[in-house]
Amino acid sequence: MKLPHSCLRRVIRWLLPASLVLAAAAPALAAPPANTLIDDLPDTLQRALDPAVREQVQRGRYVARLGDCVACHTKDRSKPMAGGLALETPFGVLYSTNITPDRKTGIGGYTYEQFDRVMREGVAADGHRLYPAMPYPSYAKMSEPDMRSLYLYLMQGVQPVEQANAPLGMSFPFNQRWGMALWNMAFLDATPFQADLSKSPQWNRGAYIVQGLGHCGACHTPRGIGFQEKAMSEADRNGALFLSGETVENWRALSLRGLWQPEDVAQLLKTGANRFGSVAGNMVDVVQHSTQYLTDADLEAIGIYLASLPRAQRELPMQMPATNNAAAKPAGPQAGGPDPLWSTRGGLAYAQFCADCHRADGAGVKDVFPTLAGNPALQSAEPSSLIHIMLTGWRAPQTQSRPHALTMPSFAALSDQEIAEILSFARARWGQRSDGAITPAQVRRMRAQVAGPAGEASSFVTPRLADMLSEKNASQLVQGARLNIETRQMLPGHVGNALNCASCHLNAGTVADGSPYVGVSAFFPSYAPRAGRVITLQERINGCFQRSMNGRPLPPEGEEMKAMLAYFDWMRRATRPDDKVAGRGMGKINPRLTPDPVNGQRLYAAQCALCHGKQGEGVKNDAGQWVYPPLWGEDSFNIGAGMARTYTAAAFVKRNMPIAFHARFPLGQGGLSDQEALDVAEFFTHQPRPDFAAKVKDWPHDRKPHDARY
């Protein structure tokens, strides 16, 4: 159901275990340092403020920012705090109001007493009553010093904007505001926060933030028949329900009670991610514009308070102990049976569409992509968030400590059955949720609610690895797919660097313009200019082993080669030698462009180094295993590889790199212009890399490409 609170949309998304909408003022702490807040005030106001007033305005800015007032009261970012944002409720539409100091349309005419009353009781200066979409039951807990600082900031630290408030979008009887007087009588406790003297100052500080301006309960506490929060603190009559989790607009806001160690909470709010996952959705804006600016002391206090609350076992009955300080360890296959990753439809679909970011072991990539192991979203009995994120996508916060706003594209191109299979596999493997598989019907109902994109953007039809299981030679086909994905691991004697086939043939050769294998076997044997003769598909595969993987060829009649050929033939479908296959290869780059390696180096640092290392050295996990390959150096492809050619590399980069920066299915890939792709390719292709002795035999009869390195 939809709950009448704008902030109820700030909820967790897939792999994003707790939408901790925590923010507030500080009754017991000094104002934060000037350089973190005053710089956000307009220059004209900074110059106009008296130094004595400026300090209090700074404090008010901290209160407003950590309370995230801008989230609801800003529709047009060029007019902060001017209101106009539509807030959906079960009874109609509300529009946030103008809270700039404009005297005609804003709150410029409010006295402090009138401001205090609207914040604590929901009664405006002219006497009309607010709906609790404005969380005044939580704001009532604010201290007087914080309330006065907030008032001063809004009056002197915000630019006035003349913008009339939009009319109420509700019909009778819900447009009768006098009814809110009865609501207040039944549900409002306007008593300011009262410290528990048996607890530490830090605990009380955290409680003040979470219960007050943070209004975390707005999303994470169950609602009653009057749409009231069933508890406003752990000390209430129904205190066990406080922050125990709630489903809001097709998302699951998980229980925050005893969820993590204090440092995990602090890290999530400061950076947008921790060892258990990352925030997304509207929570991205909360972190970007609000919680990343909390002082370290406030972040720690919030964590201490939440960790002290008894766990809500009904929400996460199987989750990891909150006292576990070790990093979450990925779950593996059960001994004595086939690995579900390669023997089930859900596992193969996960390997194809998810493992590139979240890894085959579910460990994710440290400081880049969220882990699935130990992730509360997978362990939750309520799977709404998992289904929702698959259908609509995900975007990470952009913070000072993590400036890359990574994305997960929508997977609405997958069928209801496929999404159900992937999520059921992930929940069973990493969420300890083998007791309740997600059904296609659940996905179908969610799809009708969120209306994600209808399908793939091109005529290229992505082969589904899961369909291999219905073939007579399923085991051979699966082996062929694994040899593409785990080449280095399965064929160590034939791979001489850190690459797999899937490093260039993305998602085991199933991505359009990512060197897919679709139809490829139909075009062999064929003439190869580099060899100067007709070559077989076996020879083409072995060329990659010798060049791209700087290794040794496979025996042409060996079982590994047979498995790879079978996999290619399965990808052939009905392709004929003279057919044109949509999405084949990796496209072209305008040959008239001139590369700029200096700009390429800048682009590499901004968009490539996150996955390939600052010096092109690649990325390894904590166990020393390769996660993403190096682009130069002894562990990269050699000078004879096609990717060592600038324009070839540029074509691949343009359509496939970086991943997770955009919304393109299935990797969020691409986004650079021809010139940008050419510049970055010129930079990394001309870095040191292994030689290839047999290069002297290349192009014996045909003109050598102008961008060849030799």
mmCIF file of N, CA, C and O in Angstrom, residues 330-369:
data_model
loop_
_atom_site.group_PDB
_atom_site.id
_atom_site.type_symbol
_atom_site.label_atom_id
_atom_site.label_comp_id
_atom_site.label_asym_id
_atom_site.label_seq_id
_atom_site.Cartn_x
_atom_site.Cartn_y
_atom_site.Cartn_z
ATOM 1 N N PRO A 330 31.586 -15.305 1.061
ATOM 2 C CA PRO A 330 30.671 -15.832 0.066
ATOM 3 C C PRO A 330 30.308 -17.278 0.349
ATOM 4 O O PRO A 330 31.131 -18.058 0.812
ATOM 5 N N ALA A 331 29.075 -17.616 0.073
ATOM 6 C CA ALA A 331 28.656 -19.005 0.203
ATOM 7 C C ALA A 331 29.083 -19.774 -1.034
ATOM 8 O O ALA A 331 29.146 -19.235 -2.130
ATOM 9 N N GLY A 332 29.360 -21.040 -0.894
ATOM 10 C CA GLY A 332 29.753 -21.870 -2.019
ATOM 11 C C GLY A 332 28.756 -22.978 -2.239
ATOM 12 O O GLY A 332 27.795 -23.147 -1.492
ATOM 13 N N PRO A 333 28.981 -23.793 -3.271
ATOM 14 C CA PRO A 333 28.073 -24.904 -3.535
ATOM 15 C C PRO A 333 28.196 -25.964 -2.454
ATOM 16 O O PRO A 333 29.236 -26.117 -1.826
ATOM 17 N N GLN A 334 27.122 -26.681 -2.216
ATOM 18 C CA GLN A 334 27.156 -27.748 -1.231
ATOM 19 C C GLN A 334 27.970 -28.916 -1.766
ATOM 20 O O GLN A 334 27.903 -29.253 -2.952
ATOM 21 N N ALA A 335 28.748 -29.525 -0.880
ATOM 22 C CA ALA A 335 29.586 -30.642 -1.285
ATOM 23 C C ALA A 335 28.730 -31.845 -1.658
ATOM 24 O O ALA A 335 27.647 -32.051 -1.129
ATOM 25 N N GLY A 336 29.251 -32.661 -2.590
ATOM 26 C CA GLY A 336 28.586 -33.904 -2.933
ATOM 27 C C GLY A 336 27.577 -33.802 -4.050
ATOM 28 O O GLY A 336 26.907 -34.787 -4.360
ATOM 29 N N GLY A 337 27.445 -32.653 -4.683
ATOM 30 C CA GLY A 337 26.494 -32.518 -5.775
ATOM 31 C C GLY A 337 26.976 -31.514 -6.789
ATOM 32 O O GLY A 337 27.965 -30.809 -6.579
ATOM 33 N N PRO A 338 26.294 -31.424 -7.934
ATOM 34 C CA PRO A 338 26.697 -30.449 -8.957
ATOM 35 C C PRO A 338 26.504 -29.025 -8.459
ATOM 36 O O PRO A 338 25.596 -28.746 -7.675
ATOM 37 N N ASP A 339 27.367 -28.143 -8.916
ATOM 38 C CA ASP A 339 27.279 -26.748 -8.511
ATOM 39 C C ASP A 339 26.054 -26.118 -9.166
ATOM 40 O O ASP A 339 25.963 -26.084 -10.397
ATOM 41 N N PRO A 340 25.096 -25.610 -8.373
ATOM 42 C CA PRO A 340 23.893 -24.997 -8.962
ATOM 43 C C PRO A 340 24.207 -23.829 -9.896
ATOM 44 O O PRO A 340 23.381 -23.503 -10.753
ATOM 45 N N LEU A 341 25.375 -23.206 -9.740
ATOM 46 C CA LEU A 341 25.730 -22.105 -10.636
ATOM 47 C C LEU A 341 25.771 -22.571 -12.080
ATOM 48 O O LEU A 341 25.432 -21.812 -12.989
ATOM 49 N N TRP A 342 26.169 -23.818 -12.295
ATOM 50 C CA TRP A 342 26.322 -24.340 -13.652
ATOM 51 C C TRP A 342 25.328 -25.444 -13.984
ATOM 52 O O TRP A 342 25.337 -25.946 -15.125
ATOM 53 N N SER A 343 24.477 -25.802 -13.069
ATOM 54 C CA SER A 343 23.569 -26.932 -13.313
ATOM 55 C C SER A 343 22.100 -26.561 -13.204
ATOM 56 O O SER A 343 21.237 -27.421 -13.383
ATOM 57 N N THR A 344 21.788 -25.297 -12.916
ATOM 58 C CA THR A 344 20.393 -24.862 -12.823
ATOM 59 C C THR A 344 20.166 -23.664 -13.738
ATOM 60 O O THR A 344 21.098 -22.930 -14.075
ATOM 61 N N ARG A 345 18.934 -23.467 -14.116
ATOM 62 C CA ARG A 345 18.605 -22.318 -14.974
ATOM 63 C C ARG A 345 18.914 -20.997 -14.262
ATOM 64 O O ARG A 345 19.474 -20.077 -14.864
ATOM 65 N N GLY A 346 18.556 -20.918 -12.983
ATOM 66 C CA GLY A 346 18.838 -19.689 -12.249
ATOM 67 C C GLY A 346 20.321 -19.426 -12.120
ATOM 68 O O GLY A 346 20.775 -18.279 -12.231
ATOM 69 N N GLY A 347 21.105 -20.476 -11.877
ATOM 70 C CA GLY A 347 22.546 -20.307 -11.749
ATOM 71 C C GLY A 347 23.190 -19.864 -13.049
ATOM 72 O O GLY A 347 24.024 -18.954 -13.060
ATOM 73 N N LEU A 348 22.822 -20.490 -14.160
ATOM 74 C CA LEU A 348 23.390 -20.106 -15.453
ATOM 75 C C LEU A 348 22.982 -18.684 -15.842
ATOM 76 O O LEU A 348 23.786 -17.929 -16.403
ATOM 77 N N ALA A 349 21.735 -18.323 -15.544
ATOM 78 C CA ALA A 349 21.301 -16.957 -15.830
ATOM 79 C C ALA A 349 22.064 -15.959 -14.974
ATOM 80 O O ALA A 349 22.437 -14.873 -15.434
ATOM 81 N N TYR A 350 22.310 -16.311 -13.713
ATOM 82 C CA TYR A 350 23.125 -15.453 -12.852
ATOM 83 C C TYR A 350 24.533 -15.323 -13.417
ATOM 84 O O TYR A 350 25.089 -14.219 -13.486
ATOM 85 N N ALA A 351 25.142 -16.438 -13.825
ATOM 86 C CA ALA A 351 26.494 -16.408 -14.383
ATOM 87 C C ALA A 351 26.554 -15.529 -15.619
ATOM 88 O O ALA A 351 27.548 -14.831 -15.857
ATOM 89 N N GLN A 352 25.491 -15.528 -16.398
ATOM 90 C CA GLN A 352 25.478 -14.745 -17.632
ATOM 91 C C GLN A 352 25.236 -13.261 -17.384
ATOM 92 O O GLN A 352 25.943 -12.422 -17.948
ATOM 93 N N PHE A 353 24.262 -12.936 -16.539
ATOM 94 C CA PHE A 353 23.820 -11.552 -16.438
ATOM 95 C C PHE A 353 24.298 -10.805 -15.189
ATOM 96 O O PHE A 353 24.266 -9.573 -15.179
ATOM 97 N N CYS A 354 24.733 -11.531 -14.172
ATOM 98 C CA CYS A 354 25.006 -10.874 -12.894
ATOM 99 C C CYS A 354 26.444 -10.987 -12.417
ATOM 100 O O CYS A 354 26.937 -10.114 -11.695
ATOM 101 N N ALA A 355 27.123 -12.084 -12.793
ATOM 102 C CA ALA A 355 28.424 -12.382 -12.205
ATOM 103 C C ALA A 355 29.507 -11.408 -12.617
ATOM 104 O O ALA A 355 30.515 -11.276 -11.915
ATOM 105 N N ASP A 356 29.343 -10.711 -13.725
ATOM 106 C CA ASP A 356 30.389 -9.789 -14.148
ATOM 107 C C ASP A 356 30.605 -8.693 -13.109
ATOM 108 O O ASP A 356 31.726 -8.212 -12.926
ATOM 109 N N CYS A 357 29.553 -8.294 -12.425
ATOM 110 C CA CYS A 357 29.673 -7.270 -11.374
ATOM 111 C C CYS A 357 29.683 -7.890 -9.977
ATOM 112 O O CYS A 357 30.490 -7.511 -9.135
ATOM 113 N N HIS A 358 28.764 -8.815 -9.728
ATOM 114 C CA HIS A 358 28.627 -9.367 -8.379
ATOM 115 C C HIS A 358 29.462 -10.621 -8.177
ATOM 116 O O HIS A 358 29.501 -11.137 -7.061
ATOM 117 N N ARG A 359 30.132 -11.107 -9.231
ATOM 118 C CA ARG A 359 31.073 -12.208 -9.219
ATOM 119 C C ARG A 359 30.376 -13.548 -8.992
ATOM 120 O O ARG A 359 29.297 -13.622 -8.395
ATOM 121 N N ALA A 360 31.018 -14.590 -9.469
ATOM 122 C CA ALA A 360 30.441 -15.929 -9.376
ATOM 123 C C ALA A 360 30.270 -16.373 -7.934
ATOM 124 O O ALA A 360 29.374 -17.159 -7.617
ATOM 125 N N ASP A 361 31.128 -15.863 -7.043
ATOM 126 C CA ASP A 361 31.027 -16.236 -5.634
ATOM 127 C C ASP A 361 30.150 -15.289 -4.828
ATOM 128 O O ASP A 361 30.044 -15.420 -3.609
ATOM 129 N N GLY A 362 29.513 -14.323 -5.496
ATOM 130 C CA GLY A 362 28.628 -13.395 -4.798
ATOM 131 C C GLY A 362 29.335 -12.363 -3.960
ATOM 132 O O GLY A 362 28.702 -11.613 -3.218
ATOM 133 N N ALA A 363 30.666 -12.280 -4.071
ATOM 134 C CA ALA A 363 31.438 -11.379 -3.215
ATOM 135 C C ALA A 363 31.427 -9.942 -3.690
ATOM 136 O O ALA A 363 31.868 -9.046 -2.968
ATOM 137 N N GLY A 364 30.933 -9.676 -4.904
ATOM 138 C CA GLY A 364 30.999 -8.326 -5.433
ATOM 139 C C GLY A 364 32.430 -7.899 -5.657
ATOM 140 O O GLY A 364 33.353 -8.716 -5.717
ATOM 141 N N VAL A 365 32.623 -6.592 -5.812
ATOM 142 C CA VAL A 365 33.962 -6.024 -5.992
ATOM 143 C C VAL A 365 34.122 -4.923 -4.955
ATOM 144 O O VAL A 365 33.329 -3.976 -4.916
ATOM 145 N N LYS A 366 35.122 -5.049 -4.119
ATOM 146 C CA LYS A 366 35.308 -4.129 -3.008
ATOM 147 C C LYS A 366 35.345 -2.681 -3.492
ATOM 148 O O LYS A 366 36.068 -2.340 -4.419
ATOM 149 N N ASP A 367 34.539 -1.845 -2.860
ATOM 150 C CA ASP A 367 34.454 -0.414 -3.137
ATOM 151 C C ASP A 367 33.907 -0.115 -4.530
ATOM 152 O O ASP A 367 33.976 1.020 -4.994
ATOM 153 N N VAL A 368 33.365 -1.143 -5.205
ATOM 154 C CA VAL A 368 32.807 -0.915 -6.541
ATOM 155 C C VAL A 368 31.384 -1.470 -6.617
ATOM 156 O O VAL A 368 30.420 -0.716 -6.718
ATOM 157 N N PHE A 369 31.242 -2.815 -6.573
ATOM 158 C CA PHE A 369 29.938 -3.441 -6.727
ATOM 159 C C PHE A 369 29.532 -4.178 -5.450
ATOM 160 O O PHE A 369 30.364 -4.843 -4.837
#
